[in-house]
Coordinates of C-alpha atoms and ligand atoms in Angstrom, one line a residue:
M18 CA -28.8 -25.5 -61.7
L19 CA -28.6 -25.3 -65.5
T20 CA -29.5 -22.3 -67.6
G21 CA -28.9 -23.7 -71.0
H22 CA -27.2 -20.4 -71.9
H23 CA -23.8 -19.4 -73.2
L24 CA -21.4 -17.6 -70.8
I25 CA -20.1 -14.6 -72.8
A26 CA -17.9 -12.2 -70.9
G27 CA -19.6 -12.7 -67.6
Q28 CA -23.2 -12.7 -69.0
W29 CA -25.4 -15.8 -69.3
V30 CA -26.7 -15.3 -72.8
A31 CA -29.8 -17.1 -74.2
G32 CA -29.9 -18.2 -77.9
Q33 CA -32.6 -17.6 -80.5
D34 CA -32.4 -21.3 -81.3
T35 CA -31.9 -24.2 -78.9
F36 CA -30.9 -27.8 -79.3
I37 CA -31.9 -30.7 -77.0
S38 CA -28.9 -32.6 -75.6
S39 CA -28.7 -36.4 -76.2
P40 CA -27.5 -37.9 -72.9
A41 CA -26.7 -41.6 -72.8
S42 CA -29.2 -41.8 -69.9
G43 CA -31.9 -39.5 -68.6
E44 CA -33.7 -36.6 -70.1
G45 CA -32.2 -34.1 -72.6
F46 CA -32.1 -30.4 -71.8
A47 CA -32.5 -27.4 -74.1
F48 CA -29.2 -25.5 -74.8
A49 CA -28.6 -22.3 -76.7
V50 CA -27.3 -22.9 -80.2
G51 CA -24.0 -21.0 -80.7
T52 CA -23.7 -18.5 -83.5
P53 CA -20.9 -16.5 -85.2
A54 CA -22.4 -13.4 -83.4
N55 CA -21.8 -15.1 -80.1
V56 CA -18.2 -15.9 -81.1
D57 CA -17.7 -12.3 -82.2
A58 CA -18.9 -10.9 -78.8
A59 CA -16.7 -13.4 -76.9
A60 CA -13.6 -12.7 -79.0
R61 CA -14.0 -8.9 -78.7
A62 CA -14.3 -9.3 -74.9
A63 CA -11.3 -11.6 -74.8
E64 CA -9.2 -9.0 -76.7
A65 CA -10.4 -6.2 -74.4
A66 CA -9.3 -8.4 -71.4
F67 CA -6.0 -9.4 -72.9
P68 CA -3.8 -6.3 -72.0
I69 CA -5.1 -6.3 -68.4
Y70 CA -5.0 -10.1 -67.8
S71 CA -1.6 -10.7 -69.5
A72 CA 0.0 -7.9 -67.4
L73 CA -1.2 -9.3 -64.1
P74 CA 1.5 -10.6 -61.7
R75 CA 2.0 -14.3 -62.3
E76 CA 1.0 -14.9 -58.7
V77 CA -2.5 -13.6 -59.4
R78 CA -2.9 -15.8 -62.4
A79 CA -1.7 -18.8 -60.3
Q80 CA -4.3 -18.0 -57.7
F81 CA -7.0 -17.8 -60.4
L82 CA -6.1 -21.3 -61.7
E83 CA -6.2 -22.6 -58.1
E84 CA -9.6 -20.9 -57.5
I85 CA -11.0 -22.5 -60.7
A86 CA -9.8 -25.9 -59.5
A87 CA -11.5 -25.3 -56.1
Q88 CA -14.8 -24.1 -57.7
I89 CA -14.8 -27.2 -60.0
D90 CA -14.3 -29.4 -56.9
A91 CA -17.1 -27.6 -55.1
R92 CA -19.4 -28.7 -58.0
G93 CA -18.0 -32.2 -58.1
D94 CA -21.2 -34.1 -57.6
A95 CA -23.1 -32.2 -60.2
I96 CA -20.3 -32.6 -62.7
T97 CA -20.1 -36.3 -62.1
A98 CA -23.8 -36.8 -62.4
H99 CA -24.2 -34.8 -65.6
G100 CA -21.0 -35.9 -67.1
S101 CA -21.7 -39.6 -66.6
A102 CA -25.3 -39.2 -67.9
E103 CA -24.2 -37.3 -71.0
T104 CA -21.3 -39.4 -72.0
G105 CA -22.1 -42.8 -70.7
L106 CA -18.8 -43.0 -69.0
P107 CA -18.9 -44.5 -65.5
E108 CA -19.0 -42.2 -62.5
A109 CA -15.6 -43.4 -61.3
R110 CA -14.1 -42.3 -64.6
L111 CA -15.7 -38.8 -64.2
V112 CA -14.3 -38.5 -60.7
G113 CA -10.8 -39.6 -61.8
E114 CA -11.0 -37.2 -64.8
R115 CA -12.0 -34.3 -62.5
G116 CA -8.9 -35.0 -60.3
R117 CA -6.8 -34.9 -63.4
T118 CA -8.4 -31.6 -64.5
T119 CA -8.0 -29.8 -61.2
G120 CA -4.5 -31.4 -60.9
Q121 CA -3.6 -29.8 -64.2
L122 CA -4.8 -26.4 -63.1
R123 CA -2.8 -26.6 -59.9
L124 CA 0.2 -27.9 -61.8
F125 CA 0.1 -24.8 -64.1
A126 CA -0.3 -22.6 -61.0
G127 CA 3.0 -23.9 -59.6
H128 CA 4.6 -23.8 -63.1
I129 CA 4.0 -20.1 -63.6
R130 CA 5.1 -19.1 -60.1
K131 CA 8.6 -20.1 -61.2
D132 CA 9.9 -18.1 -64.2
G133 CA 11.6 -21.0 -66.0
Y134 CA 8.8 -21.2 -68.7
L135 CA 9.6 -17.6 -69.7
D136 CA 13.0 -18.8 -71.0
L137 CA 14.6 -15.5 -70.0
R138 CA 17.9 -14.7 -71.9
R139 CA 20.3 -11.9 -72.2
D140 CA 23.3 -11.2 -74.5
A141 CA 24.9 -8.3 -72.7
A142 CA 26.3 -5.4 -74.8
L143 CA 29.8 -5.6 -76.1
P144 CA 30.5 -1.9 -76.9
D145 CA 34.2 -2.6 -77.7
R146 CA 33.6 -5.5 -80.1
T147 CA 35.1 -5.0 -83.5
P148 CA 34.3 -4.5 -86.3
L149 CA 30.9 -3.7 -84.8
P150 CA 29.8 -3.3 -81.2
R151 CA 27.1 -5.8 -80.0
P152 CA 23.8 -4.3 -78.7
D153 CA 22.3 -5.3 -75.4
I154 CA 19.6 -8.0 -76.1
H155 CA 17.1 -9.5 -73.7
M156 CA 14.5 -12.1 -74.6
I157 CA 11.3 -13.4 -73.0
Q158 CA 8.3 -15.5 -73.9
Q159 CA 5.2 -13.3 -74.2
P160 CA 1.5 -14.5 -74.3
I161 CA 0.1 -14.3 -77.8
G162 CA -3.4 -13.1 -77.3
P163 CA -6.9 -14.6 -77.1
V164 CA -7.0 -18.4 -77.7
G165 CA -9.9 -20.4 -79.2
V166 CA -10.4 -23.9 -77.7
F167 CA -12.6 -26.7 -79.0
G168 CA -13.9 -29.0 -76.2
A169 CA -13.2 -32.7 -77.1
S170 CA -15.9 -35.3 -76.9
N171 CA -13.8 -38.0 -75.3
F172 CA -12.6 -36.1 -72.3
P173 CA -15.6 -34.1 -71.0
L174 CA -13.4 -32.5 -68.4
A175 CA -9.6 -32.9 -68.9
F176 CA -9.8 -31.9 -72.6
S177 CA -12.9 -29.8 -72.6
V178 CA -14.0 -26.4 -71.2
M179 CA -11.3 -26.2 -68.6
G180 CA -9.0 -29.0 -69.8
G181 CA -5.4 -28.8 -70.7
D182 CA -5.7 -26.3 -73.6
S183 CA -7.7 -23.8 -71.5
A184 CA -5.6 -24.2 -68.4
S185 CA -2.3 -23.8 -70.2
A186 CA -3.6 -20.7 -72.2
L187 CA -4.9 -19.0 -69.0
A188 CA -1.6 -19.8 -67.3
A189 CA 0.3 -18.2 -70.2
G190 CA -1.8 -15.0 -69.8
C191 CA -4.2 -15.6 -72.7
P192 CA -8.0 -15.2 -72.4
V193 CA -9.9 -18.2 -73.7
V194 CA -13.0 -18.6 -75.9
V195 CA -14.3 -22.2 -75.8
K196 CA -16.6 -23.8 -78.4
G197 CA -18.4 -26.4 -76.3
H198 CA -18.9 -29.9 -77.6
S199 CA -22.5 -30.7 -78.1
A200 CA -22.0 -34.2 -76.6
H201 CA -21.8 -32.8 -73.1
P202 CA -23.3 -29.3 -72.9
A203 CA -24.5 -29.6 -69.2
T204 CA -21.1 -30.7 -68.0
S205 CA -19.6 -27.8 -70.0
E206 CA -22.1 -25.3 -68.4
I207 CA -21.3 -26.4 -64.9
V208 CA -17.6 -26.1 -65.5
A209 CA -18.2 -22.6 -67.0
Q210 CA -20.1 -21.7 -63.8
A211 CA -17.0 -22.6 -61.8
V212 CA -14.8 -20.4 -64.0
H213 CA -17.3 -17.6 -63.7
A214 CA -17.3 -17.8 -59.9
A215 CA -13.5 -17.7 -59.9
I216 CA -13.4 -14.6 -62.1
E217 CA -15.9 -12.9 -59.9
K218 CA -14.0 -13.8 -56.7
L219 CA -10.7 -12.5 -58.0
G220 CA -12.2 -9.5 -59.7
L221 CA -10.7 -10.3 -63.1
P222 CA -11.8 -8.9 -66.4
K223 CA -15.0 -10.7 -67.5
G224 CA -13.7 -11.3 -71.1
V225 CA -11.0 -13.6 -69.8
F226 CA -13.2 -16.6 -70.4
S227 CA -16.3 -17.4 -72.5
L228 CA -18.2 -20.5 -73.4
V229 CA -20.2 -20.6 -76.6
Q230 CA -22.2 -23.8 -76.6
G231 CA -22.1 -26.2 -79.5
G232 CA -24.1 -25.4 -82.6
R233 CA -23.7 -25.5 -86.3
R234 CA -20.5 -25.8 -88.2
D235 CA -20.3 -22.1 -88.7
V236 CA -19.5 -21.6 -85.0
G237 CA -16.3 -23.5 -85.2
E238 CA -15.5 -21.8 -88.5
A239 CA -16.2 -18.4 -87.1
L240 CA -13.9 -19.1 -84.1
V241 CA -10.8 -20.1 -86.1
Q242 CA -11.4 -17.3 -88.6
H243 CA -12.0 -14.5 -86.1
P244 CA -9.4 -11.8 -86.6
L245 CA -9.0 -11.3 -82.8
I246 CA -8.2 -15.0 -82.1
S247 CA -4.5 -15.6 -82.1
A248 CA -4.2 -19.4 -81.9
V249 CA -6.5 -22.5 -81.6
G250 CA -6.4 -25.7 -79.5
F251 CA -8.3 -28.7 -80.8
T252 CA -8.7 -32.5 -80.1
G253 CA -10.9 -34.5 -82.3
S254 CA -11.2 -36.1 -85.7
L255 CA -8.7 -36.0 -88.5
A256 CA -11.4 -34.7 -90.9
G257 CA -12.7 -31.9 -88.6
G258 CA -9.2 -30.9 -87.4
R259 CA -7.9 -30.8 -91.0
A260 CA -10.8 -28.6 -92.1
L261 CA -10.2 -26.2 -89.3
F262 CA -6.4 -26.2 -89.8
N263 CA -7.0 -25.3 -93.4
L264 CA -9.2 -22.4 -92.4
C265 CA -6.5 -21.1 -90.0
A266 CA -3.9 -21.3 -92.8
A267 CA -6.2 -19.6 -95.3
R268 CA -6.8 -16.5 -93.1
P269 CA -5.2 -13.2 -94.3
D270 CA -3.2 -13.5 -91.2
P271 CA -2.6 -17.3 -90.7
I272 CA -2.6 -18.4 -87.1
P273 CA -1.3 -21.6 -85.5
F274 CA -3.8 -24.4 -85.1
F275 CA -2.7 -26.9 -82.5
G276 CA -4.8 -29.9 -83.5
E277 CA -4.4 -33.3 -81.8
L278 CA -5.9 -35.7 -84.4
G279 CA -5.6 -39.4 -85.3
S280 CA -3.2 -42.0 -84.0
V281 CA -3.2 -45.9 -84.1
N282 CA -0.5 -46.1 -81.4
P283 CA 1.3 -49.2 -82.8
M284 CA 3.0 -51.7 -80.4
F285 CA 5.9 -53.8 -81.6
I286 CA 5.9 -57.0 -79.7
L287 CA 9.4 -58.5 -80.2
P288 CA 10.1 -62.2 -80.4
Q289 CA 11.7 -62.8 -77.0
A290 CA 9.1 -60.8 -75.1
L291 CA 6.3 -62.7 -77.0
A292 CA 7.9 -66.0 -76.1
A293 CA 8.3 -65.1 -72.4
R294 CA 5.1 -63.1 -71.7
S295 CA 2.5 -63.8 -74.4
A296 CA -0.5 -64.1 -72.0
A297 CA 0.5 -61.1 -70.0
I298 CA 1.0 -58.9 -73.1
A299 CA -2.4 -60.1 -74.5
A300 CA -4.2 -59.3 -71.2
G301 CA -2.5 -55.9 -71.0
W302 CA -3.4 -55.0 -74.6
A303 CA -7.0 -56.1 -74.1
G304 CA -7.3 -53.9 -71.0
S305 CA -5.7 -50.9 -72.6
L306 CA -7.8 -51.3 -75.8
T307 CA -11.2 -51.6 -74.2
M308 CA -10.8 -49.1 -71.4
G309 CA -13.4 -46.3 -71.8
A310 CA -14.8 -48.2 -74.9
G311 CA -11.5 -47.6 -76.6
Q312 CA -12.2 -43.8 -76.9
F313 CA -8.7 -42.6 -76.1
C314 CA -6.4 -40.9 -78.6
T315 CA -3.6 -43.2 -77.2
N316 CA -5.6 -46.4 -77.7
P317 CA -3.3 -49.1 -79.0
G318 CA -5.0 -50.1 -82.2
I319 CA -2.2 -52.0 -83.9
G320 CA 0.1 -54.7 -82.7
V321 CA 3.0 -56.0 -84.8
V322 CA 4.6 -59.4 -84.2
S323 CA 7.3 -61.2 -86.0
D324 CA 5.4 -64.2 -87.2
G325 CA 6.4 -67.5 -85.6
P326 CA 5.3 -70.5 -83.6
Q327 CA 4.0 -68.3 -80.8
T328 CA 1.7 -66.1 -83.0
D329 CA -1.4 -68.3 -83.0
G330 CA -1.2 -68.8 -79.2
F331 CA -0.9 -65.0 -78.8
I332 CA -4.0 -64.5 -80.9
S333 CA -5.9 -67.1 -78.9
A334 CA -4.8 -65.4 -75.6
L335 CA -5.9 -62.0 -77.0
T336 CA -9.2 -63.3 -78.2
A337 CA -9.8 -64.9 -74.8
A338 CA -9.0 -61.6 -73.0
L339 CA -11.3 -59.6 -75.3
D340 CA -14.2 -62.0 -75.6
P341 CA -15.6 -61.5 -72.1
V342 CA -15.6 -57.7 -72.4
L343 CA -19.2 -56.6 -72.2
P344 CA -20.7 -54.0 -74.6
Q345 CA -19.9 -50.4 -73.6
T346 CA -21.7 -47.2 -74.3
M347 CA -19.9 -44.8 -76.7
L348 CA -19.9 -41.1 -76.3
T349 CA -22.3 -40.2 -79.1
D350 CA -24.5 -42.0 -81.7
G351 CA -22.2 -40.6 -84.4
I352 CA -19.1 -42.0 -82.8
A353 CA -20.7 -45.4 -82.5
D354 CA -21.7 -45.3 -86.2
A355 CA -18.2 -44.2 -87.1
Y356 CA -16.8 -47.2 -85.1
R357 CA -19.0 -49.7 -87.0
A358 CA -18.0 -48.0 -90.3
G359 CA -14.4 -48.2 -89.4
A360 CA -14.7 -51.9 -88.7
A361 CA -16.4 -52.4 -92.1
R362 CA -13.5 -50.4 -93.7
M363 CA -11.0 -52.8 -92.1
A364 CA -12.8 -55.9 -93.4
H365 CA -13.2 -54.2 -96.9
A366 CA -9.4 -53.4 -96.9
G367 CA -8.6 -57.1 -96.5
A368 CA -8.2 -57.6 -92.7
K369 CA -9.3 -61.1 -91.6
P370 CA -11.8 -61.1 -88.7
V371 CA -10.8 -62.9 -85.5
L372 CA -13.4 -61.5 -83.2
E373 CA -16.4 -59.5 -84.5
R374 CA -19.4 -58.7 -82.3
P375 CA -21.5 -55.9 -83.9
E376 CA -23.8 -54.0 -81.5
D377 CA -26.7 -51.6 -82.1
G378 CA -27.2 -48.0 -81.2
R379 CA -24.5 -46.4 -79.0
R380 CA -23.0 -49.6 -77.8
A381 CA -19.6 -51.1 -78.8
S382 CA -17.9 -54.4 -78.3
P383 CA -14.2 -55.2 -79.2
Y384 CA -13.2 -56.3 -82.6
L385 CA -9.9 -58.1 -83.5
Y386 CA -8.5 -58.5 -87.0
Q387 CA -5.3 -59.8 -88.4
V388 CA -3.3 -59.3 -91.6
T389 CA 0.1 -60.2 -92.9
G390 CA 2.8 -57.6 -93.0
A391 CA 2.7 -57.6 -96.8
E392 CA -1.1 -57.1 -96.8
W393 CA -0.8 -54.2 -94.4
L394 CA 2.0 -52.5 -96.4
A395 CA -0.1 -52.8 -99.6
S396 CA -3.3 -51.2 -98.1
P397 CA -3.1 -47.7 -96.7
D398 CA -6.7 -48.0 -95.3
L399 CA -5.4 -50.5 -92.8
A400 CA -3.2 -47.8 -91.2
E401 CA -6.1 -45.4 -90.4
E402 CA -7.5 -44.9 -86.9
V403 CA -10.7 -46.6 -86.0
F404 CA -11.9 -44.7 -82.9
G405 CA -13.1 -47.4 -80.4
P406 CA -12.0 -50.9 -79.1
L407 CA -10.7 -52.3 -82.4
A408 CA -7.4 -54.1 -82.6
L409 CA -5.4 -55.1 -85.7
L410 CA -2.6 -57.7 -85.4
I411 CA 0.0 -57.5 -88.1
R412 CA 2.1 -60.7 -88.7
A413 CA 5.4 -59.5 -90.1
K414 CA 7.3 -62.3 -91.8
D415 CA 10.6 -61.3 -90.2
A416 CA 12.6 -58.5 -88.5
A417 CA 13.2 -56.8 -91.8
E418 CA 9.5 -56.6 -92.6
M419 CA 8.8 -55.3 -89.0
L420 CA 11.3 -52.5 -89.7
Q421 CA 9.6 -51.8 -93.1
I422 CA 6.2 -51.5 -91.3
A423 CA 7.7 -49.1 -88.8
Q424 CA 9.1 -47.0 -91.6
A425 CA 5.7 -47.0 -93.4
L426 CA 3.8 -45.6 -90.3
Q427 CA 2.2 -42.2 -90.3
G428 CA 2.9 -39.8 -87.5
Q429 CA 1.8 -41.2 -84.1
L430 CA 1.1 -40.0 -80.6
T431 CA 2.9 -43.1 -79.3
C432 CA 4.8 -46.1 -80.4
T433 CA 5.5 -49.0 -78.0
L434 CA 8.1 -51.7 -77.8
H435 CA 7.5 -54.9 -75.8
L436 CA 11.0 -56.4 -75.4
D437 CA 13.2 -58.6 -73.4
A438 CA 17.0 -58.5 -73.1
G439 CA 17.4 -60.8 -76.1
D440 CA 15.4 -58.4 -78.3
M441 CA 17.8 -55.5 -77.8
A442 CA 19.4 -55.6 -81.3
L443 CA 16.1 -55.5 -83.0
A444 CA 14.8 -52.8 -80.6
Q445 CA 18.0 -50.7 -81.4
S446 CA 17.2 -50.9 -85.1
L447 CA 13.6 -49.8 -84.5
M448 CA 14.3 -47.0 -82.1
P449 CA 15.5 -44.3 -84.6
V450 CA 12.5 -45.0 -86.8
L451 CA 10.0 -44.9 -83.9
S452 CA 11.6 -41.8 -82.4
R453 CA 11.0 -40.1 -85.7
K454 CA 7.4 -41.3 -86.0
A455 CA 6.0 -40.6 -82.5
G456 CA 5.8 -38.0 -79.7
R457 CA 6.3 -40.7 -77.0
V458 CA 8.0 -44.0 -77.3
L459 CA 7.3 -46.6 -74.5
A460 CA 8.9 -49.8 -73.4
N461 CA 7.0 -52.7 -71.9
G462 CA 3.8 -50.8 -71.1
F463 CA 0.6 -49.6 -72.7
P464 CA 0.1 -46.1 -74.1
T465 CA -3.3 -45.2 -72.4
G466 CA -3.0 -43.2 -69.2
V467 CA -1.0 -40.1 -70.2
E468 CA 0.9 -38.7 -67.2
V469 CA 0.5 -34.9 -66.8
C470 CA 4.0 -33.7 -65.9
D471 CA 7.0 -31.7 -67.1
A472 CA 8.6 -34.3 -69.4
M473 CA 5.4 -35.5 -71.1
V474 CA 4.9 -35.1 -74.9
H475 CA 1.4 -35.7 -76.2
G476 CA 1.8 -34.8 -79.8
G477 CA 3.7 -36.1 -82.8
P478 CA 4.2 -35.7 -86.5
Y479 CA 1.0 -35.3 -88.7
P480 CA -1.7 -36.7 -88.4
A481 CA -1.1 -37.3 -84.7
S482 CA -0.9 -33.5 -84.4
T483 CA -0.7 -30.5 -86.7
N484 CA 2.4 -29.2 -85.0
F485 CA 5.0 -31.8 -84.3
G486 CA 6.9 -29.3 -82.1
A487 CA 4.1 -29.1 -79.6
T488 CA 2.4 -31.1 -76.8
S489 CA -1.1 -30.8 -75.6
V490 CA -0.4 -32.4 -72.2
G491 CA 2.0 -31.4 -69.5
T492 CA 3.7 -28.2 -68.6
L493 CA 5.4 -27.9 -71.9
S494 CA 2.0 -27.3 -73.5
I495 CA 2.1 -23.7 -72.3
R496 CA 4.7 -23.0 -75.1
R497 CA 1.9 -23.1 -77.6
W498 CA 0.5 -19.8 -76.4
L499 CA 3.8 -17.9 -76.0
R500 CA 6.1 -16.3 -78.5
P501 CA 9.6 -15.1 -78.0
V502 CA 10.2 -11.3 -78.1
S503 CA 13.7 -9.7 -78.1
Y504 CA 14.3 -6.2 -76.6
Q505 CA 17.4 -4.4 -77.9
N506 CA 19.1 -1.6 -76.0
M507 CA 15.9 -1.1 -74.0
P508 CA 15.9 1.1 -71.0
P509 CA 15.2 -1.1 -67.9
E510 CA 12.0 0.8 -67.2
L511 CA 10.6 -0.4 -70.5
L512 CA 11.6 -4.0 -70.1
P513 CA 9.1 -6.6 -68.9
E514 CA 9.5 -6.9 -65.1
A515 CA 11.0 -10.4 -65.3
L516 CA 13.9 -9.3 -67.4
R517 CA 14.9 -6.3 -65.4
S518 CA 17.2 -8.2 -63.0
L519 CA 18.9 -10.2 -65.6
Ligands
LIG19 P1 -15.1 -33.9 -84.4 O1 -16.1 -34.3 -85.4 O2 -13.7 -33.6 -85.0 O3 -15.6 -32.5 -83.7 C1 -14.8 -31.9 -82.8 C2 -15.2 -30.4 -82.7 O4 -14.8 -29.8 -83.9 C3 -16.7 -30.2 -82.6 O5 -16.9 -29.1 -81.8 C4 -17.2 -30.0 -84.0 O6 -18.3 -29.2 -84.0 C5 -16.0 -29.2 -84.6 N1 -15.9 -29.4 -86.0 C6 -15.6 -30.6 -86.6 N2 -15.5 -30.5 -87.9 C7 -15.7 -29.2 -88.2 C8 -15.7 -28.4 -89.4 N3 -15.5 -28.9 -90.6 N4 -16.0 -27.1 -89.2 C9 -16.2 -26.5 -88.0 N5 -16.2 -27.2 -86.9 C10 -16.0 -28.5 -86.9 O7 -14.8 -34.9 -83.3 P2 -15.9 -35.6 -82.3 O8 -17.3 -35.0 -82.5 O9 -15.3 -35.6 -81.0 O10 -15.9 -37.2 -82.7 C11 -16.0 -37.6 -84.0 C12 -14.8 -38.5 -84.3 O11 -13.6 -37.8 -83.9 C13 -14.7 -39.8 -83.6 O12 -15.4 -40.8 -84.3 C14 -13.2 -40.0 -83.7 O13 -12.9 -40.6 -84.9 C15 -12.6 -38.7 -83.6 N6 -12.0 -38.4 -82.3 C16 -10.6 -38.5 -82.1 C17 -10.1 -38.1 -80.9 C18 -8.6 -38.2 -80.7 O14 -8.2 -38.1 -79.6 N7 -7.8 -38.4 -81.7 C19 -10.8 -37.6 -79.9 C20 -12.2 -37.5 -80.1 C21 -12.8 -37.9 -81.3 P3 -19.8 -29.8 -84.2 O15 -19.9 -30.7 -83.0 O16 -20.6 -28.6 -84.1 O17 -19.8 -30.5 -85.4

């Protein structure tokens, strides 16, 4: 049952103004428009909750995360129905994404039950050291305070209201204020109902979680500028993320903005692999490119080959794999418009069309373009992300130009090598460059499908992310909401509990 209201510190709050949602199918529903006053109420409640919530035993926070997961599962059918109608994504995708979302919550519950993430350290006192004695120093990672989270349009569950940013922040001990994405407000509200039920069941402070539904630009601006917000998690566009990053940096007290922005996820298809597996690589690329209408941050938008006798055959195989893909519904009208504009930008920047099938409205079909290495190196526009199923094949004239292309790349979430044993020398020359450019380097695979685990990095140098030291997926993402604090010569009674036995 939808209210169309915000959830602010345990209260369902109506708005003076409403907006009507624009689902891909079915009727729209009226939702409260968020305001800076809503953000202020949520941030104040989050700050009031922080000392209590952050001091809870880790076991209680773990139970809270597990209870949220259970409450989300209990609303599974409604979430799938609303999520699919709002986003146009198939029901199976919503079911799978819910599993990932609840899996993330349970993963973080297990993660904080162990104390490894606290990075406990001690340098014991050396009273007899000369010329100066050493004091007794303990260190622990402490939660930073209330966190602002922007729901992402392309993952209505796993990167939205209770996605990885919120789950990791709550695990760390930080209350969360979410700015909902206006592309899926009903899905957001049902997930908020699940969190609300978990808060009630465990008797936690109400300000630990709030959802302010999407509204005008001033809501996001108010969230990142609010003096009680300590850090921000964001997944979305380069332009939006950069504007919000700048606002965070311009505050009197600048705060970290963990933005996951644009990436073209280049794949380097090395000569021996191309000769041996051209059709399989083409089919795999087409599948990865068009999955979910290409609306993944890890979508492989660029392929680089060393031009040779196999290149034309590879392009034919890729075209044959992309051609039968039926038009898909994109997440919003705006994203579909941006996709068409991105394709036009490619053509304007000199990319030669191989496959172009423009669609109307919210629909998208795959596009394929090609350029020479020299053309790509000369035109920075060709390196920009086009969000959707658009592929650009770069024909490097030789191995040296392939390396030059790797060196010219902006920061990426992923870089991929397709290689066989005979490609090892070229791969070894590319590896230091690719490791410097990307958060994750893959061999003989496709970058979509990000594993949620301990060793995952989903981040990278700008513009892939605004903090190249951070990841927004996997257990390491909790580090974004923690800061190290040292305690010097502190009586044990005043040390955080986890440090007392060290
Ligand atoms: P977006 O435009 O960046 O918006 C994301 C969130 O940030 C929304 O809540 C939006 O609020 C807010 N926002 C954006 N610019 C703002 C500003 N200047 N001031 C205050 N708040 C601001 O992303 P989107 O709506 O999801 O999709 C648009 C484009 O983003 C896509 O075409 C695609 O290029 C890109 N995208 C990239 C990824 C990725 O993983 N890299 C994921 C999703 C989308 P409002 O909705 O109220 O404007």
